[in-house]
CSV table of C-alpha atoms in Angstrom, one decimal:
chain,number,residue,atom,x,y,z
A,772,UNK,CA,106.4,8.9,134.5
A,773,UNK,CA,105.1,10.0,130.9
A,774,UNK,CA,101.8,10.1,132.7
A,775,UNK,CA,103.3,12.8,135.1
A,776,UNK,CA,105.5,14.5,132.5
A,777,UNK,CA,102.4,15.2,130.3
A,778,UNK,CA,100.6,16.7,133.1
A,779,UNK,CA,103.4,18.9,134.0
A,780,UNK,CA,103.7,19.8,130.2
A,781,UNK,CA,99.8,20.4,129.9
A,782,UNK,CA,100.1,22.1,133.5
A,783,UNK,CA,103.1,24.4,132.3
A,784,UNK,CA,101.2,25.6,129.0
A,785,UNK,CA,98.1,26.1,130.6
A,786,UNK,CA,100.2,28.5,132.3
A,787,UNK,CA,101.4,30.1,130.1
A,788,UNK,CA,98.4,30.4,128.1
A,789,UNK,CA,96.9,32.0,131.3
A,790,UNK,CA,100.1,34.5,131.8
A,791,UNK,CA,99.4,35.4,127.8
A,792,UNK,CA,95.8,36.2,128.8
A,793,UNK,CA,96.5,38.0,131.8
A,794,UNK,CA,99.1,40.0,129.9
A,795,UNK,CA,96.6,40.6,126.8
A,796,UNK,CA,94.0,41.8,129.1
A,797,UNK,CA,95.8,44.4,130.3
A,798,UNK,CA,96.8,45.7,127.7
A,799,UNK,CA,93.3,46.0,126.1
A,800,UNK,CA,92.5,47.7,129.4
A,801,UNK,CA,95.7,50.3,128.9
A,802,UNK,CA,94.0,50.5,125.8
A,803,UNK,CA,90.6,51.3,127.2
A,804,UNK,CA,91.5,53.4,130.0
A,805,UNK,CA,93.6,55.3,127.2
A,806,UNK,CA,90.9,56.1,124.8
A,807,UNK,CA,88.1,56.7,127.7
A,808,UNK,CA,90.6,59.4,129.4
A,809,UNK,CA,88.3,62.3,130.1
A,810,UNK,CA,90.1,65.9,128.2
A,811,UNK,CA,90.8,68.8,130.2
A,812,UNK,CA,87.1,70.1,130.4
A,813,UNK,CA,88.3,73.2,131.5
A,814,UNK,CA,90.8,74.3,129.6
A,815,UNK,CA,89.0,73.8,126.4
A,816,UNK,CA,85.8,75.4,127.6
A,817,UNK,CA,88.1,78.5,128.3
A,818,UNK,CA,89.7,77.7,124.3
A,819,UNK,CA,85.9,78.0,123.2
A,820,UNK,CA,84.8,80.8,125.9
A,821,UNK,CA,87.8,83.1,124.1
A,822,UNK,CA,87.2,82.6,120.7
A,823,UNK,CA,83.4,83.4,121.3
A,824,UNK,CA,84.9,86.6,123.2
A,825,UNK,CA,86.9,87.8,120.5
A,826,UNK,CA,83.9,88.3,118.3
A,827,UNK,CA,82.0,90.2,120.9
A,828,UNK,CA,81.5,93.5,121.8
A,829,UNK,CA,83.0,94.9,124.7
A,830,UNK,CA,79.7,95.5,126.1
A,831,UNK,CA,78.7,92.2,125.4
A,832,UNK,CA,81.7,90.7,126.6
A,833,UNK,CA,81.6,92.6,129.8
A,834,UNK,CA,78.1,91.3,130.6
A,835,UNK,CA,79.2,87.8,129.8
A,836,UNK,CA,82.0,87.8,132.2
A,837,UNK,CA,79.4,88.2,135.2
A,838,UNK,CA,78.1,84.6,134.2
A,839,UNK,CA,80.4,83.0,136.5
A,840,UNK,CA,84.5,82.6,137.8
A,841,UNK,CA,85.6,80.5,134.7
A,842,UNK,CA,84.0,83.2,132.2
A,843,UNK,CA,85.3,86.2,133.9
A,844,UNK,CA,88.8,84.5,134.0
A,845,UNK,CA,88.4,84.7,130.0
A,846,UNK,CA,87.2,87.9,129.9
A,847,UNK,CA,91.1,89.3,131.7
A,848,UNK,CA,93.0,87.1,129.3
A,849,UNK,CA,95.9,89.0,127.5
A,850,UNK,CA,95.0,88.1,124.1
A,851,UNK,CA,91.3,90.0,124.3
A,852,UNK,CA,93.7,93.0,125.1
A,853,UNK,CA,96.3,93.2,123.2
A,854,UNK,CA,94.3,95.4,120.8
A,855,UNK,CA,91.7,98.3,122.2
A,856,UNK,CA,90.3,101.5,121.2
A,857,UNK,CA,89.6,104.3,124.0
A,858,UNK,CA,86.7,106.4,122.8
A,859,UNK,CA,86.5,109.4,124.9
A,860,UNK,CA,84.0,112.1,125.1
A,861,UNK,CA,81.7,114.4,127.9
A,862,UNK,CA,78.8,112.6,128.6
A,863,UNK,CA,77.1,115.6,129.5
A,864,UNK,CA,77.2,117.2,126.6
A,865,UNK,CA,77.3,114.4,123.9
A,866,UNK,CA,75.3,111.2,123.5
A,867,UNK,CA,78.0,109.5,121.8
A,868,UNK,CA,79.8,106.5,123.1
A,869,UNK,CA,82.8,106.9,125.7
A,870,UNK,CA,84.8,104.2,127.0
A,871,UNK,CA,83.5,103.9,130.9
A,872,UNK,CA,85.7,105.1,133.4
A,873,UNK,CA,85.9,102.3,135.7
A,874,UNK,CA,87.1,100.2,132.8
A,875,UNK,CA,89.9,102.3,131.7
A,876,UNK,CA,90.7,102.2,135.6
A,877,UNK,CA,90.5,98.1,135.3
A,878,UNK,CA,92.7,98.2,131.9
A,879,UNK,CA,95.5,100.8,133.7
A,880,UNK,CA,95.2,98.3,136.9
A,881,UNK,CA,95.6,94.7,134.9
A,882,UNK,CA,96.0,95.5,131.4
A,883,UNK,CA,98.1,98.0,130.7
A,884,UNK,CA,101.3,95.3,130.4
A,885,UNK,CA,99.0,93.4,127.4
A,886,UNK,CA,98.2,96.6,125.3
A,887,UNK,CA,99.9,96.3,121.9
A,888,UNK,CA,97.4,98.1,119.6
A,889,UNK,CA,96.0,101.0,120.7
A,890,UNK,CA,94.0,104.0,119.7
A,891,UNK,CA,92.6,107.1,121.2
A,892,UNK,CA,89.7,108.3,119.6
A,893,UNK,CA,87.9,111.8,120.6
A,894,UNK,CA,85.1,112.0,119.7
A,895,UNK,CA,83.9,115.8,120.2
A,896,UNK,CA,86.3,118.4,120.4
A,897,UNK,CA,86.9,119.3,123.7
A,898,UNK,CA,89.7,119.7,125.7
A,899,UNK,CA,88.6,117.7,128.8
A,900,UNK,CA,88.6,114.5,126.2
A,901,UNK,CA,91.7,115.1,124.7
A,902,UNK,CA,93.4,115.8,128.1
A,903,UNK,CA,91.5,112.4,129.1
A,904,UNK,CA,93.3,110.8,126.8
A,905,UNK,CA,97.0,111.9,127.2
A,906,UNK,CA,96.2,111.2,131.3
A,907,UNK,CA,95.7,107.6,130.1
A,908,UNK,CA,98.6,107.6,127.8
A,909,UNK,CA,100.5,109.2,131.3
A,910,UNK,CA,99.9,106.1,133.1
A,911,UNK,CA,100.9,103.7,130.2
A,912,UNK,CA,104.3,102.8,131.9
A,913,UNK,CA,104.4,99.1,131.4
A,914,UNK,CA,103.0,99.3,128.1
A,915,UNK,CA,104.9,98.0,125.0
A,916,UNK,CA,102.8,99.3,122.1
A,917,UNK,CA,103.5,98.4,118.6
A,918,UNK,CA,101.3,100.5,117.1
A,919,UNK,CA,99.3,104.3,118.3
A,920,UNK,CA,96.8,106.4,117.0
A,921,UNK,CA,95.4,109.5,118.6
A,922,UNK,CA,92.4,110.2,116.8
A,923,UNK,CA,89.9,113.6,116.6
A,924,UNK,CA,87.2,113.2,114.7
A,925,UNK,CA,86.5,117.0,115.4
A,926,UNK,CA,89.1,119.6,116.1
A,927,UNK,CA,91.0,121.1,117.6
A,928,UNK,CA,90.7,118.8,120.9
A,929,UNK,CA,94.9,117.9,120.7
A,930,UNK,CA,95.8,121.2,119.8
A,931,UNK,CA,93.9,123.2,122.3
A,932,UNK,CA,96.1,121.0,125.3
A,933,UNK,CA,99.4,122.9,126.6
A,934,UNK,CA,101.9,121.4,124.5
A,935,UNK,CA,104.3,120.3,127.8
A,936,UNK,CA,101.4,118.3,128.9
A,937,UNK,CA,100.6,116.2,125.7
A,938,UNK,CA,104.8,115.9,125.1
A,939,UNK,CA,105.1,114.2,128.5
A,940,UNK,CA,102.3,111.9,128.2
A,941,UNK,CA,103.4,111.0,125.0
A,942,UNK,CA,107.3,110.8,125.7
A,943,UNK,CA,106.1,108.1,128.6
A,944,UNK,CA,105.0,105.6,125.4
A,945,UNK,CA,108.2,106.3,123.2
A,946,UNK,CA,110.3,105.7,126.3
A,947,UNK,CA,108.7,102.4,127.4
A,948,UNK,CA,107.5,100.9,124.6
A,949,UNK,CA,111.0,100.0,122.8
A,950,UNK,CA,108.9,99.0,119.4
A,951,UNK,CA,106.4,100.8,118.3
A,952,UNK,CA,105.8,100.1,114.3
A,953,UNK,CA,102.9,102.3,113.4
A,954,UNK,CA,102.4,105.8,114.8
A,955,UNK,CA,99.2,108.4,113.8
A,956,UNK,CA,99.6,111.5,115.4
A,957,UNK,CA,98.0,114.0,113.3
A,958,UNK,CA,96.7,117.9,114.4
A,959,UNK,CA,98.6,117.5,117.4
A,960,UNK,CA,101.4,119.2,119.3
A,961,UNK,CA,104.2,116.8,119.0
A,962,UNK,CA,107.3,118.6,118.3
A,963,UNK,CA,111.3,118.1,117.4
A,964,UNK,CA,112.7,116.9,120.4
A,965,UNK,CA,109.5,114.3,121.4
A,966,UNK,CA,110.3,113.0,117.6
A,967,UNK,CA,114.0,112.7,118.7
A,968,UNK,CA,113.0,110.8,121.4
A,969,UNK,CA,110.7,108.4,119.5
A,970,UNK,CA,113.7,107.9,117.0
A,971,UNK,CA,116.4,107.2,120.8
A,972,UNK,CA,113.7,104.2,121.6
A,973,UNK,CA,111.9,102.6,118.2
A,974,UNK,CA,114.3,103.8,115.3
A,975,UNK,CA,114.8,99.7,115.1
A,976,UNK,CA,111.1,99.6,114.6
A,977,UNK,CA,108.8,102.2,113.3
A,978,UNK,CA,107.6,101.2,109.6
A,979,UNK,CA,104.5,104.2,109.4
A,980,UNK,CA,104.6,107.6,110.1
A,981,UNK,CA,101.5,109.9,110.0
A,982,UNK,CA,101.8,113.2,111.3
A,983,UNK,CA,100.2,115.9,109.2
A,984,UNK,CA,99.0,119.1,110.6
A,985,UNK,CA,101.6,119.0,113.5
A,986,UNK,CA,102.9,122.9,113.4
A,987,UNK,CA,105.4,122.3,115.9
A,988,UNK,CA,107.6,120.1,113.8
A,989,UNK,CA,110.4,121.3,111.6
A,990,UNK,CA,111.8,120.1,108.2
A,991,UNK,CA,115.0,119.1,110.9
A,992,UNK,CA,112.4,117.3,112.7
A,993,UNK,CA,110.9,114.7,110.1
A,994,UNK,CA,114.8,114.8,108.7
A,995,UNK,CA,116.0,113.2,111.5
A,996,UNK,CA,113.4,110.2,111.6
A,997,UNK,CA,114.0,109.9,108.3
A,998,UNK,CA,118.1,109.9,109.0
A,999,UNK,CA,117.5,107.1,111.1
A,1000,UNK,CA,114.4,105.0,110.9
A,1001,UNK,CA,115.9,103.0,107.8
A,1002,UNK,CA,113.2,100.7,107.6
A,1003,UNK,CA,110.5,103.0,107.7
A,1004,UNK,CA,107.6,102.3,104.7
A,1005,UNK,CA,105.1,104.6,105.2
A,1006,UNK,CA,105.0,108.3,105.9
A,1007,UNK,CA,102.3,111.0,105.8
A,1008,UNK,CA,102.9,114.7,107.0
A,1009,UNK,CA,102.2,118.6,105.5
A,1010,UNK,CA,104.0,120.2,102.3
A,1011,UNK,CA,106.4,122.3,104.5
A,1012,UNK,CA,107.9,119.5,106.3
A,1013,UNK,CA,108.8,118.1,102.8
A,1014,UNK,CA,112.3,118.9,101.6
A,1015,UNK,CA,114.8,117.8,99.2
A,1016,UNK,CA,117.4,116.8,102.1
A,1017,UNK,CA,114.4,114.1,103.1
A,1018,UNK,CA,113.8,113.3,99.7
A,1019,UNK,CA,117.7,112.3,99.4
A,1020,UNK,CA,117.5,110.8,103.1
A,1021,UNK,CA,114.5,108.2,102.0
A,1022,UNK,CA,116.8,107.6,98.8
A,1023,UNK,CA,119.7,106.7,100.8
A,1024,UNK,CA,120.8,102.7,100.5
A,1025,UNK,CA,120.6,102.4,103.8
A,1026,UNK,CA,116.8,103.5,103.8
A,1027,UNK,CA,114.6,100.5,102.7
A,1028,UNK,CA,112.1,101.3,99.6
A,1029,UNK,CA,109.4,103.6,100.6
A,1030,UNK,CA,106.0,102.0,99.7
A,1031,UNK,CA,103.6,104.9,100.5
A,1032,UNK,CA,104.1,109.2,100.8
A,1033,UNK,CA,101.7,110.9,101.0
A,1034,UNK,CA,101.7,114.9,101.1
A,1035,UNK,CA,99.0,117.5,102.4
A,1036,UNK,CA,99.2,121.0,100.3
A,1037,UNK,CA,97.2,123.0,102.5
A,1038,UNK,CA,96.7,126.8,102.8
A,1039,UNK,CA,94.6,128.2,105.2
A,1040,UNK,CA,94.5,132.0,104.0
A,1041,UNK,CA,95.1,133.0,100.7
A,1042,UNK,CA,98.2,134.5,99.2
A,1043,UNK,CA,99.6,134.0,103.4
A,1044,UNK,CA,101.8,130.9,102.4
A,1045,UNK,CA,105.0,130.8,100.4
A,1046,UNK,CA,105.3,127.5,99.3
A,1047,UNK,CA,108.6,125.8,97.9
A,1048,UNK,CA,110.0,124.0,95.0
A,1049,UNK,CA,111.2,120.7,95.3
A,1050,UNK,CA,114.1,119.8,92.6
A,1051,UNK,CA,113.5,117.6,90.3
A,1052,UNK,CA,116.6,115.8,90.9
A,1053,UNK,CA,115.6,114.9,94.3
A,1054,UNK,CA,112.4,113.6,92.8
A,1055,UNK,CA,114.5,111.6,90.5
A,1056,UNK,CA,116.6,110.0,93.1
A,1057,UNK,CA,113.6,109.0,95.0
A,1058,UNK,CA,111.5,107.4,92.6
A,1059,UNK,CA,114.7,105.6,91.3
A,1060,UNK,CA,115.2,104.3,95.0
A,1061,UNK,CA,111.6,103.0,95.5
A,1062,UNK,CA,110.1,102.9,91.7
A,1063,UNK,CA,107.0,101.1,93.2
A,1064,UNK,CA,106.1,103.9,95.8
A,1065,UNK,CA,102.9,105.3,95.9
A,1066,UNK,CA,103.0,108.9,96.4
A,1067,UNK,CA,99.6,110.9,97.1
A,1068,UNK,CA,99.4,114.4,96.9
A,1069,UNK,CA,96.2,116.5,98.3
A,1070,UNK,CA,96.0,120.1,97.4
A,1071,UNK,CA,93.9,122.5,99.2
A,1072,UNK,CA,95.1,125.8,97.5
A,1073,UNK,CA,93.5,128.6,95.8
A,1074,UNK,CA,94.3,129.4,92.2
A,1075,UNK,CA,96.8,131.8,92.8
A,1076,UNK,CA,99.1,129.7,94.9
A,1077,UNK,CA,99.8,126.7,91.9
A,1078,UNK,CA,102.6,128.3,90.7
A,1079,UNK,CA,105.1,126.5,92.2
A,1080,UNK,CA,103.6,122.8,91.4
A,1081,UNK,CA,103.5,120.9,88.0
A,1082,UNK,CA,106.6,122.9,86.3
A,1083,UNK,CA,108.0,119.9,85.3
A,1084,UNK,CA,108.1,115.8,86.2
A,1085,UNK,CA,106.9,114.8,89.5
A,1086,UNK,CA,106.1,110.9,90.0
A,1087,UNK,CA,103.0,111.2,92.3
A,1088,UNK,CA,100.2,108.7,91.5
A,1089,UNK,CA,97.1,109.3,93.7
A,1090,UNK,CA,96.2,113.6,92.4
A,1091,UNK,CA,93.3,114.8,94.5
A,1092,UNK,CA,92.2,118.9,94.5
A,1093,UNK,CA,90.3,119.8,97.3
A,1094,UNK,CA,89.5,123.5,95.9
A,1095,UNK,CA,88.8,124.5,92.8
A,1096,UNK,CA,91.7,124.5,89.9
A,1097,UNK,CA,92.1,126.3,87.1
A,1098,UNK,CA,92.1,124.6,83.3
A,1099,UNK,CA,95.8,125.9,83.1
A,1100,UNK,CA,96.9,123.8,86.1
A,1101,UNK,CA,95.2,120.5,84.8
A,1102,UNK,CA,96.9,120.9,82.0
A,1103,UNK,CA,100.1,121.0,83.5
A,1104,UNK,CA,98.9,117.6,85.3
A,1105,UNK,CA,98.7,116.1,81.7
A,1106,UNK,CA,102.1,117.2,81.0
A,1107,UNK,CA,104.1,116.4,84.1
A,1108,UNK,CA,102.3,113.5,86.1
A,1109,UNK,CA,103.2,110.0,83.7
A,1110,UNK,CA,102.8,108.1,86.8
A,1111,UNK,CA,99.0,109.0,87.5
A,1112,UNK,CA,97.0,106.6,89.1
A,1113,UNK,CA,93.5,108.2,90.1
A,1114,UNK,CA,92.7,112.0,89.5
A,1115,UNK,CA,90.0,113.4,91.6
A,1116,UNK,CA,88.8,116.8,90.9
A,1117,UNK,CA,86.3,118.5,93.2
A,1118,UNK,CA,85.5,121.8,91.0
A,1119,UNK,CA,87.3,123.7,88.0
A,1120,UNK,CA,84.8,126.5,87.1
A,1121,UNK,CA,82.5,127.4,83.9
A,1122,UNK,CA,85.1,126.3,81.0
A,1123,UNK,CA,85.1,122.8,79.7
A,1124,UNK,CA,88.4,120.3,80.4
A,1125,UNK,CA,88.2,118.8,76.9
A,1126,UNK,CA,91.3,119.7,75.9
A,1127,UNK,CA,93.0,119.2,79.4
A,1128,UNK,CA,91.4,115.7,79.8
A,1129,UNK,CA,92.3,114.6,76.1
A,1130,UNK,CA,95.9,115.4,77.4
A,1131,UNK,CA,96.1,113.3,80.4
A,1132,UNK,CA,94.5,110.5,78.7
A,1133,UNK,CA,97.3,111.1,76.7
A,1134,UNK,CA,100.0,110.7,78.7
A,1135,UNK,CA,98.8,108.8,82.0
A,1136,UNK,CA,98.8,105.6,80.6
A,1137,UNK,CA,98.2,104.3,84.2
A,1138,UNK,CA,95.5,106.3,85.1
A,1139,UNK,CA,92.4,103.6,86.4
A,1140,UNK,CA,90.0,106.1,88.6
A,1141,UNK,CA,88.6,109.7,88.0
A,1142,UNK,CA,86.4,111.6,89.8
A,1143,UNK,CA,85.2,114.8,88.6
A,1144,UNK,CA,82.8,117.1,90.4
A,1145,UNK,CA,81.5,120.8,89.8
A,1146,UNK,CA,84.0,120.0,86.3
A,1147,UNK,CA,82.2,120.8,82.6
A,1148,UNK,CA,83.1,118.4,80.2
A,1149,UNK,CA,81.2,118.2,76.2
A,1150,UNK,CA,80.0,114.4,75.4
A,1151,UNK,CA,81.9,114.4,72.9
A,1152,UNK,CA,85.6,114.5,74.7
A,1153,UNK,CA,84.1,112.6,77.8
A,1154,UNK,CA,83.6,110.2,75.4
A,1155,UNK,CA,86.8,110.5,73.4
A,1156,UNK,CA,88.4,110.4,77.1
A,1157,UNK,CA,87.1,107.2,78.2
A,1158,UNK,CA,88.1,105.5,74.8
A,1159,UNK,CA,91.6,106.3,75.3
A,1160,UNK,CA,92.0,105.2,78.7
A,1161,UNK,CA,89.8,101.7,77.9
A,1162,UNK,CA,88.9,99.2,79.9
A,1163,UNK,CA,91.6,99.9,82.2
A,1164,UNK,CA,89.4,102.5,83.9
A,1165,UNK,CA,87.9,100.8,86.8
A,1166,UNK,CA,86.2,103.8,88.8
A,1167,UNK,CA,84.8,106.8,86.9
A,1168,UNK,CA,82.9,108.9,88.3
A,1169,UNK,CA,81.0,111.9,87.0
A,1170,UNK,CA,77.7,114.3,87.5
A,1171,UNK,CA,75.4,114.0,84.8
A,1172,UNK,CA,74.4,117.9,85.5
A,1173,UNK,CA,78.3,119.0,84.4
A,1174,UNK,CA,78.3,116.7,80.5
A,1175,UNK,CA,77.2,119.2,78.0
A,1176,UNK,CA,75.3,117.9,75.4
A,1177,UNK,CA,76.8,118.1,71.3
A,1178,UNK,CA,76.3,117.3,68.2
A,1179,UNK,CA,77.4,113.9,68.4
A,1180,UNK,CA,76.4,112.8,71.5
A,1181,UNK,CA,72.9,113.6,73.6
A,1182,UNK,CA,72.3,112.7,77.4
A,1183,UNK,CA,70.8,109.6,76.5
A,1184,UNK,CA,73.2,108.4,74.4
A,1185,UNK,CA,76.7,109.3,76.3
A,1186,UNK,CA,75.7,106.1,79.2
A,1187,UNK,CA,75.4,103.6,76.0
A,1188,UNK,CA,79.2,104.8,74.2
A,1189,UNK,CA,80.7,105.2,77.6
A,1190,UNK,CA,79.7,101.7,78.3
A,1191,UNK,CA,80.7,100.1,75.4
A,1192,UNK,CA,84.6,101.6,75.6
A,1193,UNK,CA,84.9,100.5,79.4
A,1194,UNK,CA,83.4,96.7,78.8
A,1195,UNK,CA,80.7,97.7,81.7
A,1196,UNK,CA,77.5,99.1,82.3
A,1197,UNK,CA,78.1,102.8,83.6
A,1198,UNK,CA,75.5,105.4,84.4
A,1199,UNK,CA,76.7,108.8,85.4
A,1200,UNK,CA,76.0,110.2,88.7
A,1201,UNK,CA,72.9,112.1,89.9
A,1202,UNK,CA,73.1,115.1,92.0
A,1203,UNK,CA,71.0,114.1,95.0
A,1204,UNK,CA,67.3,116.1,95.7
A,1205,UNK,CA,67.7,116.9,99.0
């Protein structure tokens, strides 16, 4: 019986020892078949395929989606066009680069739904291109763009279309889009009641706004985005569209800070334009709303037509003169412009800026980058100039033709002080031989 009862006992944990086994086995054979489990090939091909895409051409890209079916699945994913630029030209008469026809057709037919970030960009001035382009925008009904740029690298292209036209193709993105955040629309015909529409469908949305040399809008116009579009950051548009009711409207509390204005003086004909003053209390109540704001100014005037600017206090920071300007007006710069950032100068005439440069170093303790051009300044007071501002000049830019030699300081010499008071080397420009 103990004979029988150990072979039972033996039989039982031999058993047991074999169920342990069995179960063991299996589970280093989970295991295995865990590890060893083959990934989606496909999938992660595709992962690779569109991040290689991304950083082609579209040339390039096109090409490669005629290797094969898995490729050109790649090539029609949404997130290689969610961002695209139409380049639009006349092949017959231009050798620049246009977008291909059949491909906008293919965007239009599969794409149009993924287009987030577009731009239009013509690239001669004619008005087959630029009605090219508002066709396309015509057709953009599914579209939800958050940003749009219409683009002319030469003009008028835009301007030459019938202004009903480009308004309808336009008003088709306002209405559909729903959030557009970033719009550039400059030299075309937009006018008041497209911008009323824009402000119905994205006032929730739109943060920039660049529309200078748009004749058809009115002060009311811009007033009215501004009314509305409280969190709008950026805005760019012409002198005449500026106003002290939009001034007041960006300074509302409703209205976040304004990070970025920037204002086009332009005349086209001398002594033709009557520009305005802005008050200075308006001025005031802006810059108290958004202190930080960076606020460009670009004059294209002729002497005459300065007598309206630089009377007193304006916070701009980024001063550029497109024309020539007189020593009386950079002067006034010195006195009324404590905010200056960078000053750029294209001509003043035959009389030296020393005292006019002495002043704004002066009193633009902020002032970092200069540019003057076709501007006559001694050694001496360049030098003088460049000591008071310090290191904290970073661009400075000058031709060596317009320093006049002195006393103190020769040619040679002015590259060796100049240097030592902005901690760098620094060589003044050459006028170039050809």
């Amino acid at each position: 019986m103990k004979r029988g009862r150990k072979t039972n006992e033996a039989n039982s944990s031999s058993s047991e020892d074999t169920t342990e086994k069995e179960s063991k086995r299996h589970k280093v054979v989970e295991k295995k078949s865990t590890v060893v489990q083959s990934p989606d090939w496909a999938n992660l091909l595709q992962d690779i395929i569109l991040q290689v895409f991304q950083y082609l051409p579209l040339l390039d890209r096109a090409h490669a989606s005629q290797v094969c079916r898995s490729w050109n699945q790649v090539f029609h994913m949404p997130d290689l066009w969610r961002c695209f630029e139409f380049e639009l030209n006349q092949p017959a008469t231009s050798n620049l680069r246009t977008t291909h026809p059949e491909l906008i057709k293919q965007i239009i037919k599969r794409h149009s739904n993924h287009l987030q970030y577009v731009s239009f960009k013509v690239v001669d001035s004619s008005k087959e291109s630029a009605e090219a382009a508002c066709d396309i925008l015509s057709q953009l009904v599914n579209c939800s763009l958050k940003t749009l740029g219409l683009i002319s690298t030469a003009r008028p292209s835009f301007m030459d279309l019938p202004k009903s036209h480009f308004i309808s193709a336009l008003t088709v993105v306002f209405v559909n889009s729903k959030s557009l955040s970033s719009l550039k629309i400059d030299d075309t015909p937009v006018d008041d009641p497209s911008l009323k529409v824009l402000v119905a469908n994205n006032s929730d949305t739109l943060k920039l706004l660049k529309m200078s040399s748009c004749p058809h809008v009115s002060p009311a116009g811009i007033l009215c985005v501004a009314d509305q579009c409280h969190g709008l950051r950026e805005l760019a548009l012409n002198y005449h569209l500026l106003s002290d009711e939009l001034l007041l409207a960006l300074s509302s509390e409703k209205h976040v800070r304004l990070e970025h204005l920037r204002i086009d003086v332009v005349s086209e004909n001398p002594g033709q334009t009557q520009f305005h003053t802005i008050q200075k209390s308006s001025w005031d109540a802006f810059i108290k709303h958004s202190p930080k704001v960076n606020l460009v100014m670009y004059f294209f005037l002729y002497e005459e037509e300065f007598d309206p600017f630089f009377r007193y206090e304006i916070p701009v920071t980024h001063l550029y003169f497109g024309r020539s300007v007189s020593k009386d007006v950079l002067g006034r710069v010195g006195m009324t412009c404590p905010r200056l950032v960078e000053l750029v100068v294209c001509a003043n005439g035959l009389r030296p800026l020393d005292e006019e440069l002495i002043c704004i170093a002066e009193r633009c303790k902020y002032l970092s980058a200069v540019g003057l051009g076709e501007c006559e300044v001694s050694c001496s007071a360049f030098v003088e100039f460049v000591k008071m501002c310090g290191g904290r000049l970073s661009q400075l830019s000058i031709m060596e033709e317009v320093l006049i030699p002195d006393q103190k300081y020769s040619l040679e010499q002015i590259h060796w002080e100049v240097s030592k008071h902005l901690g760098r080397v620094w060589f003044p420009d050459m006028m170039p031989t050809w």
